[in-house]
Amino acid sequence: QRQPGRKAEAEAEPRRDRCCGVDPWFGMMTCVCVSALCAILDVVFLSLVGVEAFLVVFAIGAVAGIQAMVFFFGPRKYCGNTLCSGPARRWIAVTYWSLIGLTVFLAAWSLQHGLPPSVLILSFVLCKVAWAFNLMASCGCFGGKPRRRDEEDTRV
């Protein structure tokens, strides 16, 4: 038997599969789109504005790229999957994060000492390829089953 006020109470309660009240798919796709837009702007800014603008937009895109999977899986599960879902997943994530660091370092180095833009573009392209592999690995394409935030954690 249904209680008349229960539906309103259920709608007022935040769902467990939402991060900050945002649907996981919506959060992930928004972050992926922001990261893709930043990738396009990075190339434009590097050629028209300069390395400083490239560095700022690259950092925003990198954070959005990582946040996409955090929204989808949840922070604890995303980090746990990164480190515990097998060596392929771990090395892909470490490679991606290292390429983010390398690109930031090269951009900062370029501000002080000057580097050809082709070096930054190469590092940037390698980072985006690693991002694509990281997204695939997060979804279980390279072995290991990813766990969504709403799935029960059975590890002891």
mmCIF file with all atom_site columns, C-alpha atoms in Angstrom, residues 95-147:
data_model
loop_
_atom_site.group_PDB
_atom_site.id
_atom_site.type_symbol
_atom_site.label_atom_id
_atom_site.label_alt_id
_atom_site.label_comp_id
_atom_site.label_asym_id
_atom_site.label_entity_id
_atom_site.label_seq_id
_atom_site.pdbx_PDB_ins_code
_atom_site.Cartn_x
_atom_site.Cartn_y
_atom_site.Cartn_z
_atom_site.occupancy
_atom_site.B_iso_or_equiv
_atom_site.pdbx_formal_charge
_atom_site.auth_seq_id
_atom_site.auth_comp_id
_atom_site.auth_asym_id
_atom_site.auth_atom_id
_atom_site.pdbx_PDB_model_num
ATOM 1  C CA . THR A 1 95  ? 51.532 7.351  -18.235 1.00 0.00 ? 95  THR A CA 1
ATOM 2  C CA . TYR A 1 96  ? 48.640 9.774  -18.696 1.00 0.00 ? 96  TYR A CA 1
ATOM 3  C CA . TRP A 1 97  ? 49.373 11.639 -15.484 1.00 0.00 ? 97  TRP A CA 1
ATOM 4  C CA . SER A 1 98  ? 53.098 11.732 -16.320 1.00 0.00 ? 98  SER A CA 1
ATOM 5  C CA . LEU A 1 99  ? 52.371 13.198 -19.751 1.00 0.00 ? 99  LEU A CA 1
ATOM 6  C CA . ILE A 1 100 ? 50.229 15.881 -18.113 1.00 0.00 ? 100 ILE A CA 1
ATOM 7  C CA . GLY A 1 101 ? 53.196 16.722 -15.884 1.00 0.00 ? 101 GLY A CA 1
ATOM 8  C CA . LEU A 1 102 ? 55.609 16.649 -18.822 1.00 0.00 ? 102 LEU A CA 1
ATOM 9  C CA . THR A 1 103 ? 53.438 18.995 -20.875 1.00 0.00 ? 103 THR A CA 1
ATOM 10 C CA . VAL A 1 104 ? 53.120 21.449 -17.976 1.00 0.00 ? 104 VAL A CA 1
ATOM 11 C CA . PHE A 1 105 ? 56.885 21.274 -17.392 1.00 0.00 ? 105 PHE A CA 1
ATOM 12 C CA . LEU A 1 106 ? 57.664 21.847 -21.080 1.00 0.00 ? 106 LEU A CA 1
ATOM 13 C CA . ALA A 1 107 ? 55.273 24.799 -21.212 1.00 0.00 ? 107 ALA A CA 1
ATOM 14 C CA . ALA A 1 108 ? 56.856 26.334 -18.106 1.00 0.00 ? 108 ALA A CA 1
ATOM 15 C CA . TRP A 1 109 ? 60.328 25.670 -19.522 1.00 0.00 ? 109 TRP A CA 1
ATOM 16 C CA . SER A 1 110 ? 59.267 27.284 -22.787 1.00 0.00 ? 110 SER A CA 1
ATOM 17 C CA . LEU A 1 111 ? 58.254 30.441 -20.925 1.00 0.00 ? 111 LEU A CA 1
ATOM 18 C CA . GLN A 1 112 ? 61.768 30.833 -19.540 1.00 0.00 ? 112 GLN A CA 1
ATOM 19 C CA . HIS A 1 113 ? 64.011 29.352 -22.215 1.00 0.00 ? 113 HIS A CA 1
ATOM 20 C CA . GLY A 1 114 ? 61.897 29.097 -25.338 1.00 0.00 ? 114 GLY A CA 1
ATOM 21 C CA . LEU A 1 115 ? 61.048 25.844 -27.061 1.00 0.00 ? 115 LEU A CA 1
ATOM 22 C CA . PRO A 1 116 ? 59.769 25.282 -30.562 1.00 0.00 ? 116 PRO A CA 1
ATOM 23 C CA . PRO A 1 117 ? 55.951 25.022 -30.543 1.00 0.00 ? 117 PRO A CA 1
ATOM 24 C CA . SER A 1 118 ? 56.272 21.606 -32.193 1.00 0.00 ? 118 SER A CA 1
ATOM 25 C CA . VAL A 1 119 ? 57.708 20.183 -28.939 1.00 0.00 ? 119 VAL A CA 1
ATOM 26 C CA . LEU A 1 120 ? 54.683 21.367 -26.961 1.00 0.00 ? 120 LEU A CA 1
ATOM 27 C CA . ILE A 1 121 ? 52.299 20.133 -29.642 1.00 0.00 ? 121 ILE A CA 1
ATOM 28 C CA . LEU A 1 122 ? 53.946 16.688 -29.670 1.00 0.00 ? 122 LEU A CA 1
ATOM 29 C CA . SER A 1 123 ? 53.698 16.422 -25.882 1.00 0.00 ? 123 SER A CA 1
ATOM 30 C CA . PHE A 1 124 ? 50.110 17.677 -26.034 1.00 0.00 ? 124 PHE A CA 1
ATOM 31 C CA . VAL A 1 125 ? 49.124 15.106 -28.703 1.00 0.00 ? 125 VAL A CA 1
ATOM 32 C CA . LEU A 1 126 ? 50.748 12.263 -26.750 1.00 0.00 ? 126 LEU A CA 1
ATOM 33 C CA . CYS A 1 127 ? 48.860 13.416 -23.651 1.00 0.00 ? 127 CYS A CA 1
ATOM 34 C CA . LYS A 1 128 ? 45.523 13.377 -25.495 1.00 0.00 ? 128 LYS A CA 1
ATOM 35 C CA . VAL A 1 129 ? 46.228 9.894  -26.895 1.00 0.00 ? 129 VAL A CA 1
ATOM 36 C CA . ALA A 1 130 ? 47.014 8.734  -23.351 1.00 0.00 ? 130 ALA A CA 1
ATOM 37 C CA . TRP A 1 131 ? 43.775 10.386 -22.190 1.00 0.00 ? 131 TRP A CA 1
ATOM 38 C CA . ALA A 1 132 ? 41.820 8.337  -24.739 1.00 0.00 ? 132 ALA A CA 1
ATOM 39 C CA . PHE A 1 133 ? 43.513 5.153  -23.529 1.00 0.00 ? 133 PHE A CA 1
ATOM 40 C CA . ASN A 1 134 ? 42.819 6.182  -19.928 1.00 0.00 ? 134 ASN A CA 1
ATOM 41 C CA . LEU A 1 135 ? 39.119 6.617  -20.715 1.00 0.00 ? 135 LEU A CA 1
ATOM 42 C CA . MET A 1 136 ? 39.024 3.198  -22.382 1.00 0.00 ? 136 MET A CA 1
ATOM 43 C CA . ALA A 1 137 ? 40.890 1.584  -19.492 1.00 0.00 ? 137 ALA A CA 1
ATOM 44 C CA . SER A 1 138 ? 38.554 3.225  -16.971 1.00 0.00 ? 138 SER A CA 1
ATOM 45 C CA . CYS A 1 139 ? 35.642 1.551  -18.744 1.00 0.00 ? 139 CYS A CA 1
ATOM 46 C CA . GLY A 1 140 ? 37.332 -1.865 -18.661 1.00 0.00 ? 140 GLY A CA 1
ATOM 47 C CA . CYS A 1 141 ? 38.528 -2.147 -22.273 1.00 0.00 ? 141 CYS A CA 1
ATOM 48 C CA . PHE A 1 142 ? 41.963 -3.474 -21.250 1.00 0.00 ? 142 PHE A CA 1
ATOM 49 C CA . GLY A 1 143 ? 40.929 -6.074 -18.706 1.00 0.00 ? 143 GLY A CA 1
ATOM 50 C CA . GLY A 1 144 ? 39.635 -5.793 -15.212 1.00 0.00 ? 144 GLY A CA 1
ATOM 51 C CA . LYS A 1 145 ? 36.029 -4.966 -14.540 1.00 0.00 ? 145 LYS A CA 1
ATOM 52 C CA . PRO A 1 146 ? 35.408 -1.352 -13.608 1.00 0.00 ? 146 PRO A CA 1
ATOM 53 C CA . ARG A 1 147 ? 33.061 -0.828 -10.711 1.00 0.00 ? 147 ARG A CA 1
#
